[in-house]
Amino acid sequence: MSVSIVGTYHSKVGRLKEETLYSLLVEAGKGALEDANLTGKDIDAVYVGNYSGGGFNHQEHLAPYAIEIDEGLRFKPCIRVENACASGSTAVEEAMMAIQAGKIKTALVIGVEKMTSLNTKGVTDVLAMASYYPVEGSKGYTFPGLYAEYAKGYMKKYGYSIEELYDTLAHISVKAHKNAMSNPLAQMHVEYTHEAAKSVHDKNPMIADPLKLSDCSLISDGAAALVLTTTENAKAMKDEVVEIQSLVHASDHLSIVEGKRSNYELTAAKYAVKKALEEVNLTIDDIDVAEVHDCFTITELLIYEALGLAPDGKGREALDNGIVYPGGKLPVNLSGGLKAKGHPVGATGASMHVLIARQLLGNAIGLQAEGAEIGLTLNIGGSGATNIASILKRIK
Amino acid sequence: MSVSIVGTYHSKVGRLKEETLYSLLVEAGKGALEDANLTGKDIDAVYVGNYSGGGFNHQEHLAPYAIEIDEGLRFKPCIRVENACASGSTAVEEAMMAIQAGKIKTALVIGVEKMTSLNTKGVTDVLAMASYYPVEGSKGYTFPGLYAEYAKGYMKKYGYSIEELYDTLAHISVKAHKNAMSNPLAQMHVEYTHEAAKSVHDKNPMIADPLKLSDCSLISDGAAALVLTTTENAKAMKDEVVEIQSLVHASDHLSIVEGKRSNYELTAAKYAVKKALEEVNLTIDDIDVAEVHDCFTITELLIYEALGLAPDGKGREALDNGIVYPGGKLPVNLSGGLKAKGHPVGATGASMHVLIARQLLGNAIGLQAEGAEIGLTLNIGGSGATNIASILKRIK
């Protein structure tokens, strides 16, 4: 049974001083219901993607709070899922399965995170719990440090020089910030120059060698929500809807530093993308627009290769030939991505699905990929242990 | 599509000094696979129920660690779910839906918690995050305090005296400890006398008025795991299997102290039980054995009423007429329950499903309900916000 999106909502992303974990969850849930012209009574289950309400906000067991969105949700199943920064896509996945199981018809999916309740040190410590803590977080590894392992691994594997790396990563950072200028909900509306992003200097300090500040995504508050239902039901509700045609979730070993998986490619992400495309008999050439997990600029470079936009070790080509820029064959992260739109971690996967749905409906939040019909999301958790790829298509 | 259990495992429960969150997860996962005569390659997805790996062990994003159970699990979806003390049953629920969706055939479900890494104060603080923190946990409410609200509400609603309450709760506590004497995996093998449990004294101090130490469940480490597959597949694998014939999940408002829901009955738990029985056209009279959520003795009293074993306000009758004792019409918590078997919170729902499956196969862990064919589990999260009831039946 196929599943479609009939309502979406995306909050502002940033340091939202007036908002709490609770207010963001309610804002997003109400917004998606309103967009779908539904009330709580029409919803059969709520799935909440949240990384660490415990660590950031002293709040586990968040899902039943969804009843505060609408009393009509009382006595419905409310479920929290957590898979680090891929919690939002996991919520989409589980809601889809409940619908496909025939157990429910319509689900509300909410991704939410409130990170700025802690200072930067506190946030870093909470995020470190998404690593394999005994071997990584507890030994001082931060997430910039874990992704620095990929940067170093990539340079070593392909003989990529630090100058080449910095030049390539600067292009990715500059693209993200430029795209975000058009996104009214983005956290940062500040353009970088290529030179500023390329070099290490006072305003662009080294965070985890070789990754600089300009290579890192943001600490954010935000939420996004979707209403999912059977495609049959969706078509009865709206003229045009967005179907989630495939969603593939592939896990890999939790730790990167133990050496049980690659440090120069996103092996399981590549696997997930390949399988998601195969399931619907498409190739990457059929995809019109993508939102992918640029938690660090190096991650986006590796994702170009995981998507098959460039051969292994030559991800840079996707930038050089213009594919991934606005107006290119496959614009990537028109929203500004995690780098500039922001990265409220548990919300990010839901955000990606909302952003692509809006692109395909011709109603983009920010830059529009003209005429886009088929889109892709790729959401990653931890240092590559959780990987979820979705293919979305506009249908009548 | 119906779903059955083809493999189970239950760890020792207690203060397991040699075990970690990781070793418990691996032990349970390997144990259930072995019991099912399967390897990782045969498993299509892993669902992990865990309440607060972050709070207890600095470990969020636990699910992909399941790959360490068996390399054959690599690239499969690994999903953590969290709904406070009902995380284990939520994992069962989501695995069932994935199978019913036809997305997967066979799932490994693991519930796990390692709580004794913190001292009692630390554990209390982590558990408080399962309340509505701004109004409860942050104001000093502990879980004994939240369930004390039920005890007080029950006394007020029904004009139940403190003497009656203490006499009733002592019967529940004594039953739990006596049952646990036969359970080799139980945390406590110590019998209480009725008099000792009934009164407040040095060894039975007041924890949260009116609840005493003998009314509270334990702080525990432990894990339990199940292999679920389509009933069709299960029948091809084993002569007798246990089918999960219904599972109903009902949520209620997160907070109890805000007064949006009852403080003298488990409203949503009652709803879940009723619906779970209706779905399979059974009544409580058809149930042969049950494992229910006695996080506090008052909770078990309220559960007798939620199950319909006694009228509202007269739960005590289920004790007086012997129904819930070994050899009674519906023995409740033959394992010793959360009170004496122990309560590794994220594992508890998985534990209940394992215990009932073993009862129905005539292979109980501890006391056996002779000839039991149909069993029930009732798992509760928070102070009654999450409620999951399952009906299990032995089939050929």
Coordinates of C-alpha atoms in Angstrom, one line a residue, chain B:
Chain B
M1 CA -1.2 -10.5 8.5
S2 CA -0.6 -12.2 11.9
V3 CA 2.7 -12.2 13.7
S4 CA 4.1 -14.8 16.0
I5 CA 7.0 -15.3 18.4
V6 CA 9.6 -17.9 17.4
G7 CA 12.4 -17.2 19.7
T8 CA 12.8 -15.6 23.2
Y9 CA 15.5 -14.8 25.7
H10 CA 15.5 -13.3 29.1
S11 CA 18.6 -12.2 31.0
K12 CA 19.1 -12.3 34.8
V13 CA 17.6 -9.1 36.3
G14 CA 19.3 -7.2 39.1
R15 CA 22.4 -5.2 40.0
L16 CA 24.5 -6.9 37.3
K17 CA 28.0 -5.5 38.0
E18 CA 29.7 -7.4 35.2
E19 CA 27.2 -6.3 32.6
T20 CA 27.0 -3.1 30.5
L21 CA 24.2 -1.7 28.3
Y22 CA 26.1 -3.2 25.4
S23 CA 26.7 -6.7 26.8
L24 CA 23.1 -7.0 27.9
L25 CA 21.9 -6.0 24.4
V26 CA 24.2 -8.5 22.8
E27 CA 23.4 -11.3 25.3
A28 CA 19.7 -10.9 24.7
G29 CA 19.9 -10.6 20.9
K30 CA 22.2 -13.6 20.6
G31 CA 20.0 -15.6 23.0
A32 CA 16.8 -15.0 21.0
L33 CA 18.4 -15.7 17.7
E34 CA 19.8 -19.0 19.1
D35 CA 16.3 -19.9 20.5
A36 CA 14.8 -19.3 17.1
N37 CA 17.6 -21.2 15.3
L38 CA 18.4 -18.2 13.2
T39 CA 21.3 -16.0 12.4
G40 CA 21.6 -12.3 11.6
K41 CA 21.2 -13.0 7.9
D42 CA 17.7 -14.2 8.6
I43 CA 16.6 -11.0 10.3
D44 CA 15.3 -8.1 8.3
A45 CA 15.1 -5.4 11.0
V46 CA 16.0 -4.8 14.6
Y47 CA 13.8 -2.9 17.1
V48 CA 15.4 -1.8 20.3
G49 CA 13.4 -0.6 23.3
N50 CA 15.4 1.5 25.7
Y51 CA 14.3 4.3 28.0
S52 CA 17.3 6.4 28.7
G53 CA 20.6 5.1 27.5
G54 CA 21.5 8.8 27.4
G55 CA 20.7 9.5 31.0
F56 CA 21.9 6.2 32.5
N57 CA 24.9 5.4 30.2
H58 CA 25.8 8.4 28.0
Q59 CA 24.5 6.3 25.0
E60 CA 21.8 7.5 22.7
H61 CA 21.7 6.0 19.2
L62 CA 21.9 2.5 20.6
A63 CA 20.1 0.6 17.9
P64 CA 22.9 0.2 15.3
Y65 CA 25.0 -1.4 18.1
A66 CA 22.9 -4.4 17.4
I67 CA 25.1 -5.2 14.5
E68 CA 27.6 -6.4 17.1
I69 CA 25.2 -9.3 17.8
D70 CA 25.8 -10.7 14.4
E71 CA 27.6 -9.2 11.4
G72 CA 24.6 -10.5 9.3
L73 CA 22.6 -7.6 10.6
R74 CA 24.8 -5.1 8.8
F75 CA 22.8 -2.8 6.4
K76 CA 19.5 -3.8 8.0
P77 CA 17.3 -1.1 9.6
C78 CA 18.0 -0.8 13.3
I79 CA 15.5 1.4 15.2
R80 CA 15.3 2.6 18.8
V81 CA 12.0 3.4 20.2
E82 CA 11.3 5.1 23.5
N83 CA 8.1 5.5 25.5
A84 CA 9.4 5.5 29.0
C85 CA 8.7 2.2 30.9
A86 CA 6.6 1.0 27.9
S87 CA 9.6 1.2 25.5
G88 CA 9.8 -2.6 25.3
S89 CA 6.2 -3.1 24.2
T90 CA 6.6 -0.2 21.8
A91 CA 9.4 -2.1 20.1
V92 CA 7.2 -5.2 19.8
E93 CA 4.4 -3.0 18.3
E94 CA 6.7 -1.4 15.7
A95 CA 8.2 -4.7 14.7
M96 CA 4.8 -6.2 14.3
M97 CA 3.7 -3.3 12.0
A98 CA 6.8 -3.7 9.9
I99 CA 6.0 -7.4 9.4
Q100 CA 2.3 -6.6 8.8
A101 CA 3.2 -4.0 6.3
G102 CA 5.0 -6.7 4.3
K103 CA 8.1 -4.6 4.4
I104 CA 10.0 -7.3 6.4
K105 CA 9.4 -10.9 7.3
T106 CA 11.4 -11.4 10.5
A107 CA 12.4 -9.0 13.2
L108 CA 14.6 -9.1 16.3
V109 CA 13.1 -7.1 19.2
I110 CA 15.3 -6.3 22.2
G111 CA 14.4 -4.4 25.3
V112 CA 17.3 -3.3 27.5
E113 CA 18.2 -1.0 30.3
K114 CA 21.3 -0.6 32.5
M115 CA 20.2 1.5 35.5
T116 CA 22.7 0.7 38.3
S117 CA 25.4 2.7 36.7
L118 CA 24.0 5.6 38.7
N119 CA 23.2 5.8 42.4
T120 CA 19.6 6.0 43.6
K121 CA 19.5 9.8 43.4
G122 CA 20.8 9.7 39.8
V123 CA 18.3 7.0 38.8
T124 CA 15.5 9.0 40.4
D125 CA 16.5 12.1 38.4
V126 CA 16.7 10.1 35.1
L127 CA 13.3 8.5 35.7
A128 CA 11.8 11.9 36.5
M129 CA 12.4 12.8 32.8
A130 CA 9.6 10.4 32.0
S131 CA 7.2 12.8 33.7
Y132 CA 6.0 16.1 32.2
Y133 CA 9.2 17.7 33.4
P134 CA 8.3 21.4 33.7
V135 CA 5.3 20.7 35.9
E136 CA 6.4 17.5 37.6
G137 CA 10.1 16.4 37.5
S138 CA 11.5 19.9 37.8
K139 CA 9.1 20.6 40.8
G140 CA 10.5 17.7 42.8
Y141 CA 8.0 15.0 41.8
T142 CA 9.6 11.6 41.7
F143 CA 7.8 8.5 40.3
P144 CA 6.9 7.3 43.7
G145 CA 5.4 10.7 44.2
L146 CA 3.4 10.6 41.0
Y147 CA 2.0 7.2 41.8
A148 CA 1.3 8.4 45.3
E149 CA -1.2 10.8 43.6
Y150 CA -3.1 7.7 42.5
A151 CA -3.1 6.2 46.0
K152 CA -4.4 9.5 47.4
G153 CA -6.9 9.9 44.6
Y154 CA -8.2 6.4 45.1
M155 CA -8.6 6.8 48.8
K156 CA -10.5 10.1 48.3
K157 CA -12.7 8.8 45.4
Y158 CA -13.8 5.6 47.1
G159 CA -13.5 6.6 50.8
Y160 CA -10.8 4.0 51.1
S161 CA -9.1 4.3 54.5
I162 CA -5.3 4.3 54.9
E163 CA -5.6 1.0 56.9
E164 CA -7.6 -0.6 54.0
L165 CA -5.0 0.7 51.5
Y166 CA -2.0 -0.6 53.4
D167 CA -3.6 -4.0 54.0
T168 CA -4.5 -4.3 50.3
L169 CA -1.1 -3.1 49.0
A170 CA 0.7 -5.5 51.5
H171 CA -1.1 -8.4 49.9
I172 CA 0.1 -7.3 46.5
S173 CA 3.7 -6.9 47.7
V174 CA 3.7 -10.2 49.5
K175 CA 2.3 -12.0 46.4
A176 CA 5.0 -10.5 44.2
H177 CA 7.9 -11.5 46.5
K178 CA 6.5 -15.0 47.0
N179 CA 6.1 -15.6 43.3
A180 CA 9.6 -14.3 42.6
M181 CA 11.1 -17.0 44.9
S182 CA 10.5 -19.5 42.1
N183 CA 11.9 -17.3 39.3
P184 CA 15.6 -18.0 38.9
L185 CA 16.2 -14.8 37.0
A186 CA 14.4 -12.5 39.5
Q187 CA 16.3 -9.7 41.3
M188 CA 15.0 -10.4 44.8
H189 CA 14.6 -13.7 46.5
V190 CA 13.4 -12.5 49.8
E191 CA 9.9 -13.1 51.2
Y192 CA 8.0 -10.3 53.1
T193 CA 5.4 -11.0 55.7
H194 CA 2.1 -9.3 55.4
E195 CA 2.7 -7.4 58.7
A196 CA 6.1 -6.2 57.6
A197 CA 4.8 -4.9 54.3
K198 CA 1.7 -3.3 55.9
S199 CA 3.3 -1.1 58.4
V200 CA 5.8 1.8 58.1
H201 CA 9.0 1.0 60.0
D202 CA 12.8 1.2 59.8
K203 CA 13.1 -1.4 57.1
N204 CA 9.9 -0.2 55.3
P205 CA 10.3 3.6 55.3
M206 CA 7.9 6.0 53.7
I207 CA 9.1 6.8 50.1
A208 CA 6.3 9.1 49.0
D209 CA 3.4 9.3 51.3
P210 CA 1.4 7.0 51.4
L211 CA 3.7 4.7 49.4
K212 CA 6.4 2.8 51.4
L213 CA 9.5 1.0 50.3
S214 CA 7.5 -2.3 50.0
D215 CA 5.2 -0.6 47.5
C216 CA 8.0 0.3 45.0
S217 CA 9.5 -1.7 42.2
L218 CA 13.3 -2.1 41.9
I219 CA 16.2 -0.4 40.2
S220 CA 17.4 -3.0 37.8
D221 CA 19.7 -4.0 34.9
G222 CA 18.4 -6.5 32.4
A223 CA 17.4 -7.3 28.9
A224 CA 14.8 -9.5 27.1
A225 CA 14.5 -10.3 23.4
L226 CA 12.1 -11.9 20.9
V227 CA 12.2 -13.0 17.3
L228 CA 9.0 -12.1 15.5
T229 CA 7.9 -13.4 12.1
T230 CA 4.7 -14.0 10.1
T231 CA 2.6 -16.7 11.7
E232 CA 2.8 -18.6 8.4
N233 CA 6.6 -18.6 8.6
A234 CA 6.5 -19.3 12.3
K235 CA 4.4 -22.4 11.8
A236 CA 6.9 -23.7 9.2
M237 CA 9.7 -23.2 11.8
K238 CA 8.2 -24.7 14.9
D239 CA 5.5 -27.1 16.0
E240 CA 4.0 -24.7 18.5
V241 CA 4.3 -20.9 18.4
V242 CA 2.8 -18.0 20.2
E243 CA 0.8 -15.5 18.2
I244 CA 0.4 -11.9 19.2
Q245 CA -3.2 -11.7 18.3
S246 CA -3.7 -8.1 19.3
L247 CA -1.7 -5.2 20.6
V248 CA -3.4 -1.9 21.5
H249 CA -1.5 1.2 22.4
A250 CA -3.4 4.1 24.0
S251 CA -1.8 7.4 25.1
D252 CA -3.1 9.9 27.6
H253 CA -2.0 13.3 28.7
L254 CA 1.7 13.2 29.8
S255 CA 1.1 14.9 33.2
I256 CA -1.0 13.5 36.0
V257 CA -0.7 16.5 38.4
E258 CA -2.2 18.9 35.9
G259 CA -5.6 17.2 36.4
K260 CA -6.4 16.5 32.7
R261 CA -6.9 12.9 33.5
S262 CA -8.0 10.7 36.4
N263 CA -6.0 10.1 39.5
Y264 CA -8.0 7.2 40.7
E265 CA -8.1 4.9 37.7
L266 CA -5.8 4.1 34.8
T267 CA -8.2 5.4 32.2
A268 CA -6.1 4.8 29.0
A269 CA -4.9 1.4 30.3
K270 CA -8.5 0.3 30.8
Y271 CA -9.2 1.6 27.2
A272 CA -6.3 -0.4 25.8
V273 CA -7.2 -3.6 27.5
K274 CA -10.9 -3.4 26.5
K275 CA -9.9 -2.7 22.9
A276 CA -7.3 -5.5 22.8
L277 CA -9.9 -8.0 24.0
E278 CA -12.5 -6.7 21.6
E279 CA -10.2 -7.0 18.6
V280 CA -10.0 -10.8 19.2
N281 CA -13.6 -11.2 20.5
L282 CA -12.4 -12.3 23.9
T283 CA -13.3 -11.3 27.5
I284 CA -11.0 -11.2 30.5
D285 CA -12.5 -14.6 31.5
D286 CA -10.7 -16.1 28.5
I287 CA -7.3 -15.0 29.7
D288 CA -5.2 -17.7 31.5
V289 CA -2.2 -15.7 32.7
A290 CA -1.0 -12.1 32.8
E291 CA 2.1 -10.1 33.3
V292 CA 1.2 -6.5 34.2
H293 CA 2.9 -3.2 35.1
D294 CA 3.2 -3.3 38.9
C295 CA 5.7 -0.4 39.1
F296 CA 4.0 0.3 42.4
T297 CA 1.6 -1.9 44.4
I298 CA -1.1 0.8 43.9
T299 CA -0.6 0.3 40.1
E300 CA -1.4 -3.4 40.3
L301 CA -4.5 -2.6 42.3
L302 CA -5.7 -0.2 39.7
I303 CA -4.8 -2.7 37.0
Y304 CA -7.2 -5.3 38.5
E305 CA -9.9 -2.8 37.9
A306 CA -8.6 -1.8 34.4
L307 CA -8.6 -5.5 33.5
G308 CA -12.2 -5.9 34.8
L309 CA -11.3 -8.4 37.4
A310 CA -13.2 -6.4 40.0
P311 CA -15.5 -3.4 39.9
D312 CA -14.1 0.1 40.1
G313 CA -13.1 0.9 43.7
K314 CA -13.1 -2.8 44.6
G315 CA -9.9 -4.1 43.1
R316 CA -9.2 -5.7 46.4
E317 CA -11.8 -8.4 45.5
A318 CA -9.4 -9.9 43.0
L319 CA -7.1 -10.7 45.9
D320 CA -9.8 -11.8 48.3
N321 CA -11.3 -14.3 45.9
G322 CA -7.9 -15.6 44.9
I323 CA -8.2 -14.9 41.2
V324 CA -4.7 -13.4 40.8
Y325 CA -2.7 -15.9 42.9
P326 CA -0.9 -18.9 41.5
G327 CA -3.5 -21.5 40.8
G328 CA -6.2 -18.8 40.6
K329 CA -8.5 -18.1 37.6
L330 CA -6.0 -15.5 36.3
P331 CA -2.6 -15.5 37.9
V332 CA -1.0 -12.1 37.7
N333 CA 2.8 -11.6 37.7
L334 CA 3.8 -15.2 38.4
S335 CA 7.3 -14.0 37.6
G336 CA 7.4 -11.7 40.6
G337 CA 6.6 -8.7 38.5
L338 CA 8.4 -5.4 38.5
K339 CA 8.2 -5.4 42.3
A340 CA 10.4 -8.5 42.8
K341 CA 11.5 -9.8 39.4
G342 CA 12.8 -6.3 38.8
H343 CA 12.2 -3.4 36.5
P344 CA 14.9 -2.6 33.9
V345 CA 12.6 0.0 32.5
G346 CA 13.2 -0.1 28.8
A347 CA 13.4 -3.9 28.9
T348 CA 10.2 -4.5 30.9
G349 CA 7.7 -4.7 27.9
A350 CA 9.9 -7.1 26.1
S351 CA 10.3 -9.1 29.3
M352 CA 6.5 -9.3 29.7
H353 CA 6.1 -10.7 26.2
V354 CA 8.9 -13.2 26.7
L355 CA 7.4 -14.3 30.1
I356 CA 3.9 -14.8 28.7
A357 CA 5.2 -16.6 25.6
R358 CA 7.1 -19.0 27.8
Q359 CA 4.0 -19.6 30.0
L360 CA 2.0 -20.4 26.9
L361 CA 4.6 -22.8 25.6
G362 CA 4.5 -24.6 29.0
N363 CA 8.1 -23.6 29.6
A364 CA 7.7 -20.8 32.2
I365 CA 10.6 -19.0 33.8
G366 CA 9.5 -19.8 37.4
L367 CA 6.0 -20.6 38.3
Q368 CA 3.9 -22.2 35.5
A369 CA 0.2 -21.5 34.9
E370 CA -0.7 -25.0 34.1
G371 CA -2.3 -25.4 30.6
A372 CA -2.3 -21.7 29.9
E373 CA -3.3 -21.1 26.3
I374 CA -4.1 -17.3 26.2
G375 CA -2.1 -14.6 28.0
L376 CA -2.1 -10.9 28.4
T377 CA 0.5 -8.2 29.0
L378 CA -0.1 -4.7 30.1
N379 CA 2.9 -2.3 30.0
I380 CA 2.6 1.3 31.2
G381 CA 4.9 4.3 30.6
G382 CA 5.2 7.3 32.8
S383 CA 2.4 7.9 35.2
G384 CA -0.1 6.3 32.8
A385 CA 0.5 8.3 29.6
T386 CA 1.6 5.3 27.6
N387 CA -0.4 2.1 27.8
I388 CA 0.1 -1.0 25.7
A389 CA -2.0 -4.2 26.1
S390 CA -1.2 -7.4 24.1
I391 CA -3.1 -10.7 23.8
L392 CA -1.0 -13.7 23.1
K393 CA -2.1 -17.2 22.2
R394 CA -0.4 -20.5 21.7
I395 CA -1.2 -22.0 18.3
K396 CA -0.2 -25.1 16.3

